[in-house]
GROMACS .gro file of C-alpha atoms in nm:
model
  360
    1MET     CA    1   4.185   4.237   7.780
    2SER     CA    2   4.450   4.025   7.609
    3VAL     CA    3   4.364   3.677   7.484
    4SER     CA    4   4.495   3.390   7.698
    5LYS     CA    5   4.834   3.282   7.567
    6ARG     CA    6   4.919   2.919   7.490
    7ILE     CA    7   5.264   2.820   7.614
    8CYS     CA    8   5.468   2.514   7.518
    9MET     CA    9   5.701   2.426   7.805
   10VAL     CA   10   6.019   2.257   7.685
   11GLY     CA   11   6.189   2.082   7.975
   12ALA     CA   12   6.007   1.936   8.274
   13GLY     CA   13   6.291   1.958   8.525
   14ARG     CA   14   6.329   2.206   8.811
   15VAL     CA   15   6.313   2.523   8.602
   16GLY     CA   16   6.039   2.391   8.374
   17ARG     CA   17   5.832   2.299   8.677
   18LEU     CA   18   5.895   2.641   8.831
   19HIS     CA   19   5.784   2.829   8.520
   20THR     CA   20   5.483   2.602   8.476
   21ARG     CA   21   5.375   2.671   8.832
   22SER     CA   22   5.421   3.048   8.785
   23ILE     CA   23   5.202   3.046   8.477
   24MET     CA   24   4.932   2.806   8.594
   25GLU     CA   25   4.903   2.920   8.958
   26ARG     CA   26   4.985   3.291   8.936
   27LEU     CA   27   4.919   3.399   8.578
   28GLY     CA   28   4.633   3.171   8.478
   29HIS     CA   29   4.416   3.472   8.392
   30ARG     CA   30   4.654   3.553   8.105
   31ALA     CA   31   4.812   3.225   7.993
   32ARG     CA   32   4.815   2.848   8.019
   33VAL     CA   33   5.077   2.583   7.959
   34THR     CA   34   4.916   2.366   7.696
   35ALA     CA   35   5.202   2.126   7.620
   36ILE     CA   36   5.494   1.972   7.809
   37VAL     CA   37   5.803   1.853   7.621
   38ASP     CA   38   6.076   1.641   7.774
   39PRO     CA   39   6.285   1.345   7.649
   40SER     CA   40   6.186   1.167   7.969
   41ARG     CA   41   5.825   1.070   7.918
   42GLU     CA   42   5.784   0.986   8.286
   43VAL     CA   43   5.906   1.329   8.402
   44ALA     CA   44   5.691   1.509   8.144
   45GLU     CA   45   5.379   1.313   8.234
   46GLU     CA   46   5.425   1.379   8.604
   47LEU     CA   47   5.439   1.756   8.549
   48ALA     CA   48   5.147   1.738   8.305
   49ARG     CA   49   4.933   1.550   8.558
   50ASP     CA   50   5.009   1.803   8.829
   51TYR     CA   51   4.875   2.089   8.618
   52GLY     CA   52   4.620   1.921   8.392
   53VAL     CA   53   4.821   1.962   8.071
   54GLU     CA   54   4.688   1.726   7.804
   55VAL     CA   55   4.966   1.735   7.542
   56VAL     CA   56   5.285   1.551   7.644
   57CYS     CA   57   5.565   1.509   7.389
   58SER     CA   58   5.921   1.386   7.373
   59SER     CA   59   6.031   1.651   7.120
   60LEU     CA   60   5.945   2.008   7.027
   61GLU     CA   61   5.880   1.896   6.669
   62GLU     CA   62   5.610   1.657   6.794
   63ALA     CA   63   5.453   1.932   7.004
   64LEU     CA   64   5.440   2.166   6.706
   65GLU     CA   65   5.261   1.899   6.507
   66ARG     CA   66   5.005   1.838   6.781
   67GLY     CA   67   4.920   2.191   6.892
   68VAL     CA   68   4.913   2.564   6.825
   69TYR     CA   69   5.107   2.796   7.057
   70ASP     CA   70   5.186   3.161   7.111
   71GLY     CA   71   5.518   3.106   7.282
   72VAL     CA   72   5.779   2.851   7.383
   73VAL     CA   73   5.972   2.842   7.711
   74ILE     CA   74   6.302   2.651   7.681
   75THR     CA   75   6.450   2.522   8.009
   76THR     CA   76   6.669   2.233   7.888
   77PRO     CA   77   7.050   2.186   7.918
   78THR     CA   78   7.265   2.449   7.750
   79PHE     CA   79   7.391   2.230   7.468
   80THR     CA   80   7.030   2.184   7.346
   81HIS     CA   81   6.941   2.555   7.334
   82HIS     CA   82   7.063   2.630   6.983
   83ALA     CA   83   6.862   2.364   6.801
   84LEU     CA   84   6.548   2.413   7.012
   85ALA     CA   85   6.549   2.790   6.978
   86LEU     CA   86   6.594   2.769   6.601
   87THR     CA   87   6.303   2.525   6.576
   88ALA     CA   88   6.072   2.745   6.786
   89LEU     CA   89   6.169   3.065   6.605
   90ALA     CA   90   6.128   2.903   6.263
   91ALA     CA   91   5.770   2.827   6.369
   92GLY     CA   92   5.717   3.198   6.431
   93LEU     CA   93   5.680   3.168   6.809
   94HIS     CA   94   5.796   3.404   7.081
   95VAL     CA   95   6.069   3.239   7.289
   96HIS     CA   96   6.185   3.258   7.648
   97LEU     CA   97   6.529   3.095   7.653
   98GLU     CA   98   6.692   3.007   7.983
   99LYS     CA   99   7.049   3.113   8.044
  100PRO     CA  100   7.310   3.060   7.916
  101MET     CA  101   7.183   3.153   7.571
  102ALA     CA  102   7.395   2.894   7.389
  103MET     CA  103   7.733   2.721   7.392
  104ASN     CA  104   7.922   2.983   7.192
  105VAL     CA  105   7.885   3.319   7.021
  106VAL     CA  106   7.837   3.164   6.676
  107GLU     CA  107   7.526   2.986   6.805
  108CYS     CA  108   7.406   3.305   6.976
  109ARG     CA  109   7.431   3.497   6.650
  110GLU     CA  110   7.236   3.232   6.462
  111ILE     CA  111   6.960   3.240   6.723
  112THR     CA  112   6.953   3.622   6.709
  113ALA     CA  113   6.927   3.621   6.332
  114ALA     CA  114   6.646   3.364   6.342
  115ALA     CA  115   6.445   3.579   6.584
  116GLU     CA  116   6.494   3.884   6.362
  117ARG     CA  117   6.386   3.692   6.052
  118ALA     CA  118   6.075   3.564   6.226
  119GLY     CA  119   5.987   3.906   6.368
  120VAL     CA  120   5.923   3.760   6.713
  121ALA     CA  121   6.058   3.832   7.059
  122LEU     CA  122   6.345   3.648   7.230
  123GLN     CA  123   6.367   3.687   7.609
  124LEU     CA  124   6.663   3.555   7.808
  125GLY     CA  125   6.620   3.390   8.147
  126TYR     CA  126   6.819   3.623   8.373
  127MET     CA  127   6.570   3.646   8.658
  128ARG     CA  128   6.768   3.913   8.847
  129ARG     CA  129   6.652   4.155   8.579
  130PHE     CA  130   6.303   4.100   8.719
  131ASP     CA  131   6.384   4.117   9.092
  132ARG     CA  132   6.253   4.436   9.250
  133ASN     CA  133   6.570   4.512   9.448
  134PHE     CA  134   6.804   4.452   9.153
  135VAL     CA  135   6.580   4.664   8.927
  136ASP     CA  136   6.575   4.946   9.185
  137ALA     CA  137   6.955   4.936   9.205
  138ALA     CA  138   6.989   4.950   8.826
  139GLU     CA  139   6.752   5.246   8.808
  140LEU     CA  140   6.945   5.425   9.084
  141LEU     CA  141   7.272   5.370   8.897
  142ARG     CA  142   7.118   5.497   8.573
  143SER     CA  143   6.992   5.811   8.746
  144GLY     CA  144   7.344   5.931   8.826
  145GLU     CA  145   7.238   6.014   9.179
  146ILE     CA  146   7.542   5.839   9.328
  147GLY     CA  147   7.776   5.898   9.037
  148ASP     CA  148   7.944   5.652   8.803
  149PRO     CA  149   8.022   5.288   8.890
  150MET     CA  150   8.387   5.232   8.985
  151ILE     CA  151   8.391   4.884   9.141
  152ILE     CA  152   8.118   4.618   9.111
  153LYS     CA  153   8.143   4.307   9.328
  154SER     CA  154   7.900   4.024   9.252
  155LEU     CA  155   7.875   3.673   9.391
  156THR     CA  156   7.664   3.363   9.353
  157HIS     CA  157   7.702   3.064   9.583
  158GLY     CA  158   7.480   2.766   9.508
  159PRO     CA  159   7.397   2.496   9.763
  160GLY     CA  160   7.384   2.184   9.547
  161LEU     CA  161   7.608   2.004   9.303
  162PRO     CA  162   7.480   2.055   8.944
  163PRO     CA  163   7.386   1.757   8.723
  164ALA     CA  164   7.669   1.567   8.552
  165TRP     CA  165   7.638   1.749   8.217
  166ALA     CA  166   7.680   2.085   8.393
  167ASN     CA  167   8.004   1.973   8.560
  168ASP     CA  168   8.170   1.914   8.223
  169ILE     CA  169   8.298   2.222   8.037
  170ARG     CA  170   8.245   2.041   7.705
  171THR     CA  171   7.867   2.036   7.754
  172SER     CA  172   7.812   2.341   7.973
  173ASN     CA  173   8.121   2.568   7.975
  174GLY     CA  174   8.143   2.494   8.348
  175MET     CA  175   8.032   2.675   8.661
  176LEU     CA  176   8.114   3.016   8.513
  177ALA     CA  177   7.827   2.956   8.270
  178GLU     CA  178   7.581   2.756   8.477
  179VAL     CA  179   7.610   2.955   8.802
  180ASN     CA  180   7.800   3.278   8.747
  181SER     CA  181   7.658   3.388   8.411
  182HIS     CA  182   7.397   3.561   8.629
  183ASP     CA  183   7.679   3.768   8.777
  184LEU     CA  184   7.830   3.834   8.433
  185ASP     CA  185   7.496   3.968   8.316
  186THR     CA  186   7.445   4.173   8.633
  187ILE     CA  187   7.784   4.345   8.629
  188SER     CA  188   7.734   4.440   8.262
  189TRP     CA  189   7.383   4.565   8.337
  190PHE     CA  190   7.499   4.772   8.635
  191ALA     CA  191   7.813   4.902   8.462
  192ALA     CA  192   7.609   5.007   8.154
  193SER     CA  193   7.925   4.944   7.957
  194GLU     CA  194   8.077   4.675   7.738
  195PRO     CA  195   8.328   4.430   7.894
  196VAL     CA  196   8.682   4.437   7.758
  197GLU     CA  197   8.881   4.172   7.945
  198ILE     CA  198   8.839   3.897   8.204
  199HIS     CA  199   9.088   3.710   8.421
  200ALA     CA  200   8.953   3.405   8.602
  201THR     CA  201   9.109   3.174   8.860
  202VAL     CA  202   8.949   2.855   8.989
  203ALA     CA  203   8.996   2.576   9.242
  204ASN     CA  204   8.843   2.234   9.308
  205HIS     CA  205   8.786   2.177   9.681
  206LYS     CA  206   8.494   1.932   9.693
  207GLY     CA  207   8.485   1.753   9.358
  208ALA     CA  208   8.672   1.440   9.464
  209ASP     CA  209   8.457   1.394   9.776
  210ARG     CA  210   8.139   1.440   9.568
  211GLY     CA  211   8.246   1.189   9.303
  212VAL     CA  212   8.303   1.439   9.021
  213THR     CA  213   8.563   1.314   8.774
  214SER     CA  214   8.506   1.555   8.483
  215GLU     CA  215   8.825   1.710   8.349
  216HIS     CA  216   8.866   2.079   8.436
  217PHE     CA  217   8.588   2.066   8.698
  218TYR     CA  218   8.602   2.345   8.955
  219ASP     CA  219   8.372   2.445   9.240
  220THR     CA  220   8.532   2.779   9.333
  221LEU     CA  221   8.589   3.077   9.107
  222LEU     CA  222   8.714   3.434   9.130
  223ALA     CA  223   8.721   3.655   8.821
  224THR     CA  224   8.794   4.020   8.748
  225VAL     CA  225   8.640   4.206   8.456
  226THR     CA  226   8.732   4.544   8.307
  227PHE     CA  227   8.482   4.760   8.116
  228GLU     CA  228   8.515   5.021   7.845
  229SER     CA  229   8.396   5.284   8.095
  230GLY     CA  230   8.691   5.210   8.322
  231ALA     CA  231   8.475   5.033   8.579
  232LEU     CA  232   8.622   4.720   8.740
  233ALA     CA  233   8.422   4.419   8.854
  234SER     CA  234   8.481   4.101   9.049
  235VAL     CA  235   8.276   3.783   9.027
  236ALA     CA  236   8.293   3.511   9.291
  237GLY     CA  237   8.135   3.169   9.269
  238VAL     CA  238   8.108   2.862   9.490
  239CYS     CA  239   7.903   2.555   9.401
  240PRO     CA  240   7.832   2.356   9.605
  241ALA     CA  241   7.818   2.599   9.897
  242ASP     CA  242   7.666   2.390  10.171
  243TYR     CA  243   7.530   2.673  10.383
  244GLY     CA  244   7.259   2.774  10.136
  245TYR     CA  245   7.192   2.998   9.836
  246ASP     CA  246   7.361   3.337   9.822
  247ALA     CA  247   7.335   3.612   9.558
  248ARG     CA  248   7.467   3.962   9.636
  249VAL     CA  249   7.606   4.267   9.457
  250GLU     CA  250   7.784   4.578   9.582
  251VAL     CA  251   7.854   4.878   9.359
  252THR     CA  252   8.087   5.158   9.469
  253CYS     CA  253   8.035   5.472   9.263
  254THR     CA  254   8.202   5.811   9.244
  255GLY     CA  255   7.933   5.953   9.469
  256GLY     CA  256   7.814   5.669   9.687
  257MET     CA  257   7.752   5.295   9.720
  258VAL     CA  258   7.460   5.056   9.671
  259GLN     CA  259   7.424   4.697   9.793
  260VAL     CA  260   7.172   4.443   9.664
  261GLY     CA  261   7.083   4.105   9.808
  262ASP     CA  262   7.104   3.927  10.138
  263THR     CA  263   7.179   3.580  10.260
  264GLY     CA  264   6.829   3.526  10.393
  265PRO     CA  265   6.507   3.689  10.506
  266GLY     CA  266   6.663   3.787  10.840
  267GLY     CA  267   7.020   3.848  10.727
  268LEU     CA  268   7.329   3.713  10.900
  269SER     CA  269   7.704   3.756  10.904
  270VAL     CA  270   7.822   3.402  10.983
  271LEU     CA  271   7.689   3.099  10.795
  272PRO     CA  272   7.850   2.772  10.904
  273ALA     CA  273   7.749   2.458  10.717
  274GLY     CA  274   7.473   2.268  10.893
  275ASN     CA  275   7.282   2.377  11.201
  276HIS     CA  276   7.435   2.627  11.439
  277GLN     CA  277   7.293   2.797  11.746
  278HIS     CA  278   7.386   3.143  11.618
  279SER     CA  279   7.242   3.094  11.271
  280ARG     CA  280   6.945   3.285  11.135
  281PRO     CA  281   6.717   3.192  10.844
  282VAL     CA  282   6.899   3.150  10.513
  283PHE     CA  283   6.770   3.100  10.160
  284ARG     CA  284   6.796   2.731  10.081
  285SER     CA  285   6.772   2.760   9.702
  286TRP     CA  286   6.751   2.999   9.409
  287ARG     CA  287   6.382   2.914   9.387
  288ASP     CA  288   6.329   3.068   9.731
  289ARG     CA  289   6.550   3.374   9.679
  290PHE     CA  290   6.397   3.474   9.345
  291ALA     CA  291   6.045   3.333   9.383
  292ASP     CA  292   5.872   3.658   9.291
  293ALA     CA  293   6.124   3.740   9.019
  294TYR     CA  294   6.045   3.417   8.835
  295VAL     CA  295   5.676   3.509   8.828
  296GLU     CA  296   5.763   3.859   8.704
  297GLU     CA  297   5.981   3.698   8.437
  298MET     CA  298   5.690   3.498   8.296
  299LEU     CA  299   5.464   3.802   8.326
  300ALA     CA  300   5.717   4.001   8.124
  301LEU     CA  301   5.712   3.730   7.857
  302LEU     CA  302   5.333   3.762   7.829
  303ASP     CA  303   5.368   4.141   7.806
  304VAL     CA  304   5.622   4.099   7.527
  305MET     CA  305   5.374   3.885   7.337
  306ASP     CA  306   5.133   4.178   7.361
  307GLY     CA  307   5.393   4.418   7.218
  308ALA     CA  308   5.593   4.535   7.520
  309PRO     CA  309   5.971   4.578   7.473
  310VAL     CA  310   6.203   4.292   7.570
  311ARG     CA  311   6.381   4.372   7.896
  312VAL     CA  312   6.668   4.125   7.857
  313GLY     CA  313   6.733   3.998   7.508
  314ALA     CA  314   6.971   3.850   7.256
  315ALA     CA  315   7.244   4.113   7.293
  316ASP     CA  316   7.252   4.057   7.670
  317GLY     CA  317   7.260   3.680   7.630
  318THR     CA  318   7.537   3.698   7.370
  319ARG     CA  319   7.746   3.930   7.589
  320ALA     CA  320   7.724   3.692   7.884
  321VAL     CA  321   7.822   3.393   7.667
  322ALA     CA  322   8.121   3.586   7.530
  323LEU     CA  323   8.234   3.657   7.886
  324VAL     CA  324   8.189   3.290   7.977
  325LEU     CA  325   8.405   3.183   7.682
  326ALA     CA  326   8.674   3.441   7.754
  327GLY     CA  327   8.669   3.346   8.122
  328THR     CA  328   8.699   2.975   8.046
  329LEU     CA  329   8.988   3.042   7.808
  330SER     CA  330   9.148   3.246   8.087
  331ILE     CA  331   9.112   2.951   8.324
  332LEU     CA  332   9.264   2.705   8.078
  333ASP     CA  333   9.547   2.935   7.962
  334GLY     CA  334   9.617   3.098   8.298
  335ARG     CA  335   9.608   3.453   8.159
  336PRO     CA  336   9.379   3.752   8.113
  337VAL     CA  337   9.170   3.719   7.796
  338ARG     CA  338   9.019   4.001   7.595
  339VAL     CA  339   8.655   3.946   7.500
  340ALA     CA  340   8.741   4.022   7.138
  341GLU     CA  341   8.942   3.698   7.126
  342VAL     CA  342   8.625   3.486   7.146
  343THR     CA  343   8.383   3.692   6.937
  344GLY     CA  344   8.529   3.634   6.591
  345PRO     CA  345   8.289   3.509   6.322
  346ASP     CA  346   8.429   3.155   6.324
  347PHE     CA  347   8.547   3.114   6.684
  348VAL     CA  348   8.438   2.786   6.841
  349PRO     CA  349   8.612   2.693   7.168
  350SER     CA  350   8.861   2.409   7.148
  351TRP     CA  351   8.712   2.242   7.458
  352GLN     CA  352   8.380   2.203   7.275
  353ALA     CA  353   8.533   1.990   7.000
  354ALA     CA  354   8.460   1.676   7.203
  355ALA     CA  355   8.112   1.791   7.303
  356ALA     CA  356   7.929   1.555   7.069
  357GLY     CA  357   8.089   1.256   7.236
  358ALA     CA  358   8.024   1.395   7.584
  359ARG     CA  359   7.652   1.439   7.510
  360SER     CA  360   7.600   1.081   7.392
   0.00000   0.00000   0.00000
């Protein structure tokens, strides 16, 4: 029987609360959250009260001074990931890092190197890797039973408008990162090949009505990706999509086809916004759609701490960030962009030059 693991939860927002609940309510026989970290003391204390966590801190450094932990779960905004991950890894702690891994490939490489130096595990927060249906599809594709992937079509439609920092490409790399990096990871996973080029096109249909004034904001995206294997992929994104949460993938192979995902527990073909007499149940949020996957994700982290292999790690996170950067450059330049253009040793995106001012 493994010893109960002590987890420091960094970020007390929606994802931090979700992971805390998974650990404390579903995995309490193997782990406990023993510290909550969030710059907002009020938010951190509320989550701590709900789950009886005694240590509440405004910074990870403070938490490290006040307690001893086996692992850190980082659920904060993307532009904070690099510094927080380096701090946790330098302390010799296993880390679960929510997607996207970081703001650029340079940061991803520094995080990867820090994990290797520390000799600890780094798990990335792509929960579809832990969803039973997505895992079954990946295993089917690996088996060769239906041949080689030819076309992969993946979409994510999110129901709500993201927070202000996520609407600004300087602090988040935009919707392609915050919403569709799940798709970018999935198509690479299913293709079992490295991406070569991406061409992305976007539109802004709802921003003005929702009060979004960030430069280069978009709420609709369509991208095509080519892989070394010759497979082609499309990624579609809409956020906000007012009908609900939607995550689906279809893979056409040389010997068959597999589909993953549905719009809701009952399935439906027409989803008008609001109530409609012909509507059926629909997932209202990502928390509902991937409820079990999030628990499996935290369980996998505990297994990793006991020596199990990492199922989605630094290489996967770095690949997705590279695709995000190439896709964003494609949007800004209006052209296809090869992934190699954004993976040089010193490449930092021009749109991130003003990030420091945007974060203040």
